[in-house]
GROMACS .gro file of C-alpha atoms in nm:
model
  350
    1UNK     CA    1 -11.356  -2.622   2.034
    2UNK     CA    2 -11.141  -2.885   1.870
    3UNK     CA    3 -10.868  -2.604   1.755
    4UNK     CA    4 -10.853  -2.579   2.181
    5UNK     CA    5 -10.996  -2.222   2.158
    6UNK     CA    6 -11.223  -2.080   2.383
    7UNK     CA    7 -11.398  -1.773   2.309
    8UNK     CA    8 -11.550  -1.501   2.505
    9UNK     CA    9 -11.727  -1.198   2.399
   10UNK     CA   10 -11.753  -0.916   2.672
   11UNK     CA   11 -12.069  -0.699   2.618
   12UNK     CA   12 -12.032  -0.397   2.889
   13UNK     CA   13 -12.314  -0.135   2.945
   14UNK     CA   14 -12.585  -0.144   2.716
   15UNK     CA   15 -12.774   0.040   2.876
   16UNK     CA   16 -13.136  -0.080   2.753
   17UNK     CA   17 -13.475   0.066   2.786
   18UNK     CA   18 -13.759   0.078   2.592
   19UNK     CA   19 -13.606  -0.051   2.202
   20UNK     CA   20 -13.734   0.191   1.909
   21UNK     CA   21 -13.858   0.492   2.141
   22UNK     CA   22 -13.537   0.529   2.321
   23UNK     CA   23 -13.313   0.757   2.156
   24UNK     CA   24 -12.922   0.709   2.148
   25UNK     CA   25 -12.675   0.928   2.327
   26UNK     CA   26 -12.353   1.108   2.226
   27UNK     CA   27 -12.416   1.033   1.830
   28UNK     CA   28 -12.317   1.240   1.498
   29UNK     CA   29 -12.580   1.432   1.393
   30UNK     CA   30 -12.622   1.236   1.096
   31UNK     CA   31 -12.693   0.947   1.313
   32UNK     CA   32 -12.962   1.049   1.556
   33UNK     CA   33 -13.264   0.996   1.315
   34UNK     CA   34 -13.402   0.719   1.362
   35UNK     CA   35 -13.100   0.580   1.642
   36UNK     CA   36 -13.231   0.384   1.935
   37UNK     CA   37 -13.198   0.105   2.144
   38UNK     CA   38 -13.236  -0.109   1.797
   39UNK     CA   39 -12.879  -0.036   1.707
   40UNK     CA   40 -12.739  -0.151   2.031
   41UNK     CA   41 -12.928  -0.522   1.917
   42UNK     CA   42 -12.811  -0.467   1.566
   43UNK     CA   43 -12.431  -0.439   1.677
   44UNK     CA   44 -12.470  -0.767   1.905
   45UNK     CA   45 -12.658  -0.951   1.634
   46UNK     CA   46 -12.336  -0.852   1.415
   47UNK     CA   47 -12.024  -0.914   1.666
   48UNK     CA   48 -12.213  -1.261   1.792
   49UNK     CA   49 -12.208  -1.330   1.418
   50UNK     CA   50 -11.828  -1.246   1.330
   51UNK     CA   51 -11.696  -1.358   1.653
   52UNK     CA   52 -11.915  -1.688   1.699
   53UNK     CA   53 -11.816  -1.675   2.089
   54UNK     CA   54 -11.831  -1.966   2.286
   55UNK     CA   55 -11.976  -1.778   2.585
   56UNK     CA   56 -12.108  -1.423   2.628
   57UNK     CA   57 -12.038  -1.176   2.910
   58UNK     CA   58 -12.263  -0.885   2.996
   59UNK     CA   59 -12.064  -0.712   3.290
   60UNK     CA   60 -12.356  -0.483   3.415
   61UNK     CA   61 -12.589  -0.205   3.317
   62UNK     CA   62 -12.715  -0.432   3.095
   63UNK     CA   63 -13.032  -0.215   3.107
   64UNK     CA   64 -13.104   0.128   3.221
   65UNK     CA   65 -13.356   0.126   3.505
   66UNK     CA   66 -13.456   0.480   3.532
   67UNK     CA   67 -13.555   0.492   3.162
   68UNK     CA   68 -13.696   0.165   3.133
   69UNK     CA   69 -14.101   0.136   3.164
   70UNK     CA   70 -14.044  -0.250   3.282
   71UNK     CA   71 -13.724  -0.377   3.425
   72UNK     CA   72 -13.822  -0.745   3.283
   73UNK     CA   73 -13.916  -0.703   2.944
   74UNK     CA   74 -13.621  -0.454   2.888
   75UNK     CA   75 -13.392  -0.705   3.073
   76UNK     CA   76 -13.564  -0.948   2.775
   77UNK     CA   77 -13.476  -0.759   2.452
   78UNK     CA   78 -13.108  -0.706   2.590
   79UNK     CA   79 -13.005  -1.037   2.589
   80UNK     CA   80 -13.238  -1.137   2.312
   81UNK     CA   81 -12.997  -1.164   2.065
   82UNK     CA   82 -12.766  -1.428   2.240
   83UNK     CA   83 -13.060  -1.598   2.295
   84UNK     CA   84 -13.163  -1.591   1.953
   85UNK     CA   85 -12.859  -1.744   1.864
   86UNK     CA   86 -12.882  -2.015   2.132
   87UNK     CA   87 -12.511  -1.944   2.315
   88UNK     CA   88 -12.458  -1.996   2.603
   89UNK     CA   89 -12.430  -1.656   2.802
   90UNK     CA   90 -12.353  -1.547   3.183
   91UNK     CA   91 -12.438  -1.205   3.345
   92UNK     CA   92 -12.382  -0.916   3.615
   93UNK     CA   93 -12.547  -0.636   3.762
   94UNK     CA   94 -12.385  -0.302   3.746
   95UNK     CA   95 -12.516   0.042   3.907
   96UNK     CA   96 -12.829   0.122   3.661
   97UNK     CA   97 -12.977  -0.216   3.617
   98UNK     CA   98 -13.223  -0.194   3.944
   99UNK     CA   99 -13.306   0.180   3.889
  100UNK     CA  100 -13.663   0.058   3.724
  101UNK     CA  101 -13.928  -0.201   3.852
  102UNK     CA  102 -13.688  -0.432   3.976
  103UNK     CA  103 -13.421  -0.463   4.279
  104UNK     CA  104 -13.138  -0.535   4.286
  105UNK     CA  105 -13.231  -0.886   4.417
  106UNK     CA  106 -13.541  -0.908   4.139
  107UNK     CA  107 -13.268  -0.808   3.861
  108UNK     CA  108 -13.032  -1.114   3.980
  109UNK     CA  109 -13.289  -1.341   4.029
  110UNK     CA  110 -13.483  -1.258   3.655
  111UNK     CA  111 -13.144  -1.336   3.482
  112UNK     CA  112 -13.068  -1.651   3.666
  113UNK     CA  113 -13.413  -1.749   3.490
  114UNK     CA  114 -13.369  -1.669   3.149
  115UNK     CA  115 -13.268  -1.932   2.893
  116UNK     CA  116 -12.926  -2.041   2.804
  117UNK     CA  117 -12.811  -1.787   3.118
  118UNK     CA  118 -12.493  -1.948   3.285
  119UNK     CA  119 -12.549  -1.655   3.539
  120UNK     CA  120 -12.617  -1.743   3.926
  121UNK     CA  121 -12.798  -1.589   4.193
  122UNK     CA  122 -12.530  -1.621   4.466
  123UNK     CA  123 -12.301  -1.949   4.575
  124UNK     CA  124 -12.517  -2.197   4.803
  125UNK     CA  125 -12.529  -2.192   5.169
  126UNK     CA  126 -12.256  -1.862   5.175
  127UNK     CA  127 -12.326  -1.571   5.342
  128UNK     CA  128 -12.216  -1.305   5.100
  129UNK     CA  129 -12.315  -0.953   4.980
  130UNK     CA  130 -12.483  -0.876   4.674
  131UNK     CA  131 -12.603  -1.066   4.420
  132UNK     CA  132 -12.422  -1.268   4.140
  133UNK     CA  133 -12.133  -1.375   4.288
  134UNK     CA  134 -12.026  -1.716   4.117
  135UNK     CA  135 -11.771  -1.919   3.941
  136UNK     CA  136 -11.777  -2.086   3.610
  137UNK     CA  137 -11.572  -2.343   3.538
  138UNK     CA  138 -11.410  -2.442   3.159
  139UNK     CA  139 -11.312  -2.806   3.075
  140UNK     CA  140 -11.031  -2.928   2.882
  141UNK     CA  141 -11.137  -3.096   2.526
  142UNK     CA  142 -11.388  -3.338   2.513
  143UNK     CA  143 -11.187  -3.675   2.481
  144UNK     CA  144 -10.895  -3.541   2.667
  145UNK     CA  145 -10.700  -3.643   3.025
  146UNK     CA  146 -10.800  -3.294   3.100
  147UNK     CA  147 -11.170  -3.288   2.980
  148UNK     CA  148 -11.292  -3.332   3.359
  149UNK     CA  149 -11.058  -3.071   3.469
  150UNK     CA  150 -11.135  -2.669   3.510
  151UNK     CA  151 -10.858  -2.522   3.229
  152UNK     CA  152 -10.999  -2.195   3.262
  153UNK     CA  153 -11.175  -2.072   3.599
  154UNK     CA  154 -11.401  -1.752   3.562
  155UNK     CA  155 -11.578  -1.559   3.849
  156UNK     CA  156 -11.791  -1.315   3.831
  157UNK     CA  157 -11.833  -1.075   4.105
  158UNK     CA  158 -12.117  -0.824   4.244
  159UNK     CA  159 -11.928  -0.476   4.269
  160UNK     CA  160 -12.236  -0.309   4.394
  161UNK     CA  161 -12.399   0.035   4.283
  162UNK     CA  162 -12.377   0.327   4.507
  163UNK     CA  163 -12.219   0.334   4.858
  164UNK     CA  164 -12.418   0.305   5.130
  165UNK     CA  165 -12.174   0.378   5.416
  166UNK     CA  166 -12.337   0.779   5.492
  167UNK     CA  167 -11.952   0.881   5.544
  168UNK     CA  168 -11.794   0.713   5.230
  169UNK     CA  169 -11.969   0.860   4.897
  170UNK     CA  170 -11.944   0.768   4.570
  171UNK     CA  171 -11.978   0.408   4.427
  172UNK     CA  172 -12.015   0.080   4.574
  173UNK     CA  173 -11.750  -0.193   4.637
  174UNK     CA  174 -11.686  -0.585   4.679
  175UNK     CA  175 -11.711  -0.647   5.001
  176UNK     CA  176 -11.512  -0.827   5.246
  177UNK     CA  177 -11.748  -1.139   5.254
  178UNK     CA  178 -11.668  -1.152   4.859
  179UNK     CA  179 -11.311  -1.147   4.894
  180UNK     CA  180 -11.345  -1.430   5.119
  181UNK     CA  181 -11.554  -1.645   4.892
  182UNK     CA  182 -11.330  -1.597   4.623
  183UNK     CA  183 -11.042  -1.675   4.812
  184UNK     CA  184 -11.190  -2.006   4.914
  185UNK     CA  185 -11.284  -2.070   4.537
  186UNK     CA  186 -10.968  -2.019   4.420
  187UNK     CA  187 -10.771  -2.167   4.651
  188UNK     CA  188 -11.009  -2.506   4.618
  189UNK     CA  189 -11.006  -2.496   4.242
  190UNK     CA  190 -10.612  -2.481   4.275
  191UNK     CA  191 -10.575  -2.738   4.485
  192UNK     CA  192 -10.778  -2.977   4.254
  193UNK     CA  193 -10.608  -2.887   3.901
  194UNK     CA  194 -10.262  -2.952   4.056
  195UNK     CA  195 -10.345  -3.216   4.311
  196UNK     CA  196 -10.570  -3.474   4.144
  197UNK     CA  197 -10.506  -3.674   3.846
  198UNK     CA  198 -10.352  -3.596   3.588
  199UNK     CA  199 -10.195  -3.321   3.828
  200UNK     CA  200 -10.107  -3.056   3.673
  201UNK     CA  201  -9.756  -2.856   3.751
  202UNK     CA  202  -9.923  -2.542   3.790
  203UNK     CA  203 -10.272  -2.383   3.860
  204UNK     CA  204 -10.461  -2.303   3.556
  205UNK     CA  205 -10.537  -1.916   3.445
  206UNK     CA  206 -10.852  -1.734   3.568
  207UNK     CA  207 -11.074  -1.407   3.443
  208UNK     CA  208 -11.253  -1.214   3.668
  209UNK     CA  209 -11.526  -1.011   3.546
  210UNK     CA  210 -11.720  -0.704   3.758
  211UNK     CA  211 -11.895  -0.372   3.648
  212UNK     CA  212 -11.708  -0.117   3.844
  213UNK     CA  213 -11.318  -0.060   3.809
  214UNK     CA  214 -11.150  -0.099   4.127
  215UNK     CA  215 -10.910   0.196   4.219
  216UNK     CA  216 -10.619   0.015   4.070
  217UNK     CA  217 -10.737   0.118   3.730
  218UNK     CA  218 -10.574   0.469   3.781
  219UNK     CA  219 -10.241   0.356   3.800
  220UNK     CA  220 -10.159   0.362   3.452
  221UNK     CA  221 -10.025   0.672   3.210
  222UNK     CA  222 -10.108   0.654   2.832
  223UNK     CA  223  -9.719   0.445   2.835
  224UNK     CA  224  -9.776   0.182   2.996
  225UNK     CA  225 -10.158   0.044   2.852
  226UNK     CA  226 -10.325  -0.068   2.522
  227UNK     CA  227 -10.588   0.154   2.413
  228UNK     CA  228 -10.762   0.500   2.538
  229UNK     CA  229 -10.816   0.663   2.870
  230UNK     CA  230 -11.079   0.947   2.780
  231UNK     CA  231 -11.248   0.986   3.109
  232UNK     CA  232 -11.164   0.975   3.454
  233UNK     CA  233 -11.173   0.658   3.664
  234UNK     CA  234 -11.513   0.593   3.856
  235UNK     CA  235 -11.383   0.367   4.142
  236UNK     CA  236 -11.535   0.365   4.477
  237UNK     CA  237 -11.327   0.605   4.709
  238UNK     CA  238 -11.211   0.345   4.929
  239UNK     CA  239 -10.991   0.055   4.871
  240UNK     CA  240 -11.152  -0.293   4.967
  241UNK     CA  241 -10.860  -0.500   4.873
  242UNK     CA  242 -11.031  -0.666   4.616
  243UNK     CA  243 -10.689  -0.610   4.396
  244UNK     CA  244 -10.422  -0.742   4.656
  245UNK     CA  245 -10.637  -1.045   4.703
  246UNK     CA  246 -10.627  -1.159   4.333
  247UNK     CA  247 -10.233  -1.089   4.350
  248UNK     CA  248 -10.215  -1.321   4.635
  249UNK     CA  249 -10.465  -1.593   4.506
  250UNK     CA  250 -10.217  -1.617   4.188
  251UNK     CA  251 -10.468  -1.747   3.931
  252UNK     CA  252 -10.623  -1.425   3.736
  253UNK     CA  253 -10.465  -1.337   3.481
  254UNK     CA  254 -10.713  -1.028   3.361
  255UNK     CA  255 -11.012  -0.819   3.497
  256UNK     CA  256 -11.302  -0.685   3.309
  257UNK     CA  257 -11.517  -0.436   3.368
  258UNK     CA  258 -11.707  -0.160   3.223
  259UNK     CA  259 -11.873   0.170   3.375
  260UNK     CA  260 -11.644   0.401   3.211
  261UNK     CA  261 -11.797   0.404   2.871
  262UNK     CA  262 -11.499   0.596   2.688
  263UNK     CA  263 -11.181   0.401   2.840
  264UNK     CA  264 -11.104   0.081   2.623
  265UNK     CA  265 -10.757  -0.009   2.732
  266UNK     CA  266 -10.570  -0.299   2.918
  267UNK     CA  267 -10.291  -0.219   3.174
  268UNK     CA  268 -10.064  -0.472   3.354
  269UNK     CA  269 -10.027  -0.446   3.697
  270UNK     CA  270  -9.859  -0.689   3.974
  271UNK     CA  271  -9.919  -0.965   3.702
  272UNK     CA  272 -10.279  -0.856   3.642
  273UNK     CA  273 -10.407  -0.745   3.268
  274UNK     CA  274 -10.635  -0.493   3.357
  275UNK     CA  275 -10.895  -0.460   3.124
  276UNK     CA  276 -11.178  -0.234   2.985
  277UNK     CA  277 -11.448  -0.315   2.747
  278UNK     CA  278 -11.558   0.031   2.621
  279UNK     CA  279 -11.942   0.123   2.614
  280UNK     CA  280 -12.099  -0.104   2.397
  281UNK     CA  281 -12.520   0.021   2.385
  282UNK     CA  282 -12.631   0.323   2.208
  283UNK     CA  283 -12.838   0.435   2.470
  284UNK     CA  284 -12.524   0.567   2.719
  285UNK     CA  285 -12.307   0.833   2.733
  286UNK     CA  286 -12.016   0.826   2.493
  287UNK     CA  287 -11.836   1.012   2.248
  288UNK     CA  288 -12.003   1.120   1.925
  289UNK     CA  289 -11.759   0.956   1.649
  290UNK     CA  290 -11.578   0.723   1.860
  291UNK     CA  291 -11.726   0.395   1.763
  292UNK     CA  292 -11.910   0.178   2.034
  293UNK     CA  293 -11.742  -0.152   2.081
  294UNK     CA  294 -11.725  -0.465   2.286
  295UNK     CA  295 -11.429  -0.681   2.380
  296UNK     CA  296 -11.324  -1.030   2.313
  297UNK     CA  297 -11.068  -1.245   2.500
  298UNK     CA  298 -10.916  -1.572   2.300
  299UNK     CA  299 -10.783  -1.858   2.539
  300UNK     CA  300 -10.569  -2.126   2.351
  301UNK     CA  301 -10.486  -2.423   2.435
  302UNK     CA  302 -10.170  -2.618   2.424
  303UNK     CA  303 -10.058  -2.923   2.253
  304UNK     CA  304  -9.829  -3.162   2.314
  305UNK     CA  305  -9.576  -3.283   2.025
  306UNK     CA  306  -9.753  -3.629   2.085
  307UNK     CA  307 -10.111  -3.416   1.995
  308UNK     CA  308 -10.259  -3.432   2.327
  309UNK     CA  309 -10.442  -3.149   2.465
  310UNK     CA  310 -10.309  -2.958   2.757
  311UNK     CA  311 -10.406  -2.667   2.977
  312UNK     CA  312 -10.425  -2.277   2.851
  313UNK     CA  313 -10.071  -2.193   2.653
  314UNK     CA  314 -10.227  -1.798   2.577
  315UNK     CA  315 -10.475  -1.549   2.640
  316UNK     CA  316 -10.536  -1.278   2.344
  317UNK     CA  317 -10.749  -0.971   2.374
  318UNK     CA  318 -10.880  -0.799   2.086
  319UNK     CA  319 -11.193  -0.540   2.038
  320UNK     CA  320 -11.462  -0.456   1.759
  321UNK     CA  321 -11.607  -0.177   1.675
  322UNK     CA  322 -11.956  -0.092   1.607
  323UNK     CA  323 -11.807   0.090   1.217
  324UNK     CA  324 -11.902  -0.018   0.856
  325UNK     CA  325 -11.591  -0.318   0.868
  326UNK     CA  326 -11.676  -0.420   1.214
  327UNK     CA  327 -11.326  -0.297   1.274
  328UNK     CA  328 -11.082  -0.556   1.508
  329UNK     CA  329 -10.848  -0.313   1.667
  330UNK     CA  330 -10.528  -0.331   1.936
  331UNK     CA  331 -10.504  -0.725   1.937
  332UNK     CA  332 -10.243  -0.822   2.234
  333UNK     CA  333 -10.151  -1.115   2.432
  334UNK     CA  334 -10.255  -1.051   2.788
  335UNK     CA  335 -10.078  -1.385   2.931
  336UNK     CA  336  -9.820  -1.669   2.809
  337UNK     CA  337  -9.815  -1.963   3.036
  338UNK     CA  338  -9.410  -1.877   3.106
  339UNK     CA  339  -9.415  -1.565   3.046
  340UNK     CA  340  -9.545  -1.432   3.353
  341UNK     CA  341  -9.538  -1.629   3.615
  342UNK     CA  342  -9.451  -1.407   3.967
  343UNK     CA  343  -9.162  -1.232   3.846
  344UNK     CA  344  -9.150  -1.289   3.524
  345UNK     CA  345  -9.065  -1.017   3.270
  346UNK     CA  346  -9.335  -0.829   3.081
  347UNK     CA  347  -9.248  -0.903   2.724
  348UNK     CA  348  -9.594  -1.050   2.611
  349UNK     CA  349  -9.737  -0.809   2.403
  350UNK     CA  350  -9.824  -0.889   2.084
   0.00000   0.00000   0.00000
């Protein structure tokens, strides 16, 4: 934009089946008549209209296969509203989505051909498990020494759905062959930003975004994060690495995800914001009285005394909830170019 904002609005679990005759989950009594998969569009129709994103995010269980009589149509009316609105949007699969008429595979590849979808099937020519494993990439203002240039890099990552390993149980995982695209990614996308004109001094900021939290998620106490823990954390119960390689690639700043419907915070670890969206569709588990919501991330841009546009100065995180005010709650700075480079001090909340 030409205040050098870029938007994002993170939309996680909606859960989607059939519209009017699916009822909603874990409401007030007051609320179930009538409640269905209509309210989950209603509450996207009103955040894409107060936050007026510049890109959309659906991190997974976007729809809920088992409930849903076709995996297409319900796939359709999900998204419908960003679509409606003609922004540009980009997608994931999380553990539900292929539990109807579609695979996995079919779910990936129906996305990838929807309109306005920035979402990908899979990187060319790479062999690599799942399916959605891609990069988007955000240029500086139009006009700009940096207009050509990546300022923001964002990759989105398969995390799977269940394992499949007969002596591991529980969820899925990113895999190896993941970790090694994205380390190839990032490292190229580095190289570029600070080698090739203008250079720049240092890398610029990623996001990551992914349906299932890794197991790093559980190392935070209600002291050290920004918002609630209600539930456990549904990791897979291994470790892939997945974490260690984002510490060593250096860009990411944050990590989305979803899954856990009723755990909305962001905790910093090893440099890393990492961050919850809280259940955003009325058609999932929740908590009856604790609002649904969806996240939004701010990136600024900086500016020089001169008035030239530079690379990302800040990253802000803020939520909204699905109440009569379309409540913003626990607003934070997740990253200040200086403020946390390795080593630095963690003094960058808001």
């Amino acid at each position: 934009r030409e205040g050098g904002m870029f938007k994002v609005l993170q939309v996680a679990d909606m859960h989607y089946a059939d519209g009017r005759s699916t009822a909603c989950e874990d409401v007030l009594p007051e609320q179930v008549a009538g409640c269905s998969d209509l309210n989950t569009t209603a509450f996207l129709y009103r955040v894409l209209r107060a936050e007026d994103p510049d890109l959309v995010v659906f991190t997974g269980d976007n729809i809920y296969g088992a409930d849903s009589t076709d995996a297409a149509k319900s796939m359709d009316a999900a998204i419908a509203p960003a679509i409606a609105m003609n922004l540009p949007w980009a997608a994931g699969i999380g553990n539900h989505d292929q539990e109807g008429t579609l695979s996995r595979e079919g779910v990936m590849q129906h996305l990838v051909g929807m309109k306005n979808t920035l979402s990908r099937f899979n990187p060319e020519g790479v062999e690599i498990d799942g399916f959605g494993n891609y990069n988007l990439e955000v240029g500086g203002v139009e006009g700009t020494l940096l207009a050509n240039k990546s300022v923001l890099n964002m990759y989105f990552l398969d995390s799977g759905d269940y394992s499949t390993v007969p002596s591991i149980p529980g969820y899925g995982w990113i895999k190896a062959s993941q970790e090694a695209w994205f380390r190839k990614t990032s490292s190229s996308l580095q190289k570029n930003y600070t080698s090739q004109q203008p250079s720049q001094k240092e890398p610029a900021p990623a996001l990551a975004y992914f349906h299932i939290p890794l197991p790093e998620f559980s190392s935070f106490t209600a002291s050290n994060f920004t918002g609630v823990k209600q539930e456990g954390i549904s990791s897979p119960s291994i470790n892939s690495g997945f974490f260690t390689t984002m510490v060593e690639a250096g860009d990411v700043k944050a990590a989305f995800i979803g899954h856990d419907h009723i755990n909305d915070f962001c905790g910093k670890l090893t440099g890393i914001q990492l961050c919850y969206a809280g259940g955003f569709g009325y058609h999932a588990y929740g908590k009856a009285g604790w609002s649904r919501r969806a996240r939004v991330v701010s990136v600024q841009l900086e500016k020089t005394e001169s008035g030239e546009w530079q690379g990302v100065k800040s990253i802000k995180t803020w939520k909204r909830l699905d109440d009569q005010h379309l409540t913003t709650i626990d607003s934070e700075v997740l990253w200040n170019r200086g403020s946390n480079g390795r080593g630095g001090k963690d003094h960058d909340r808001s």
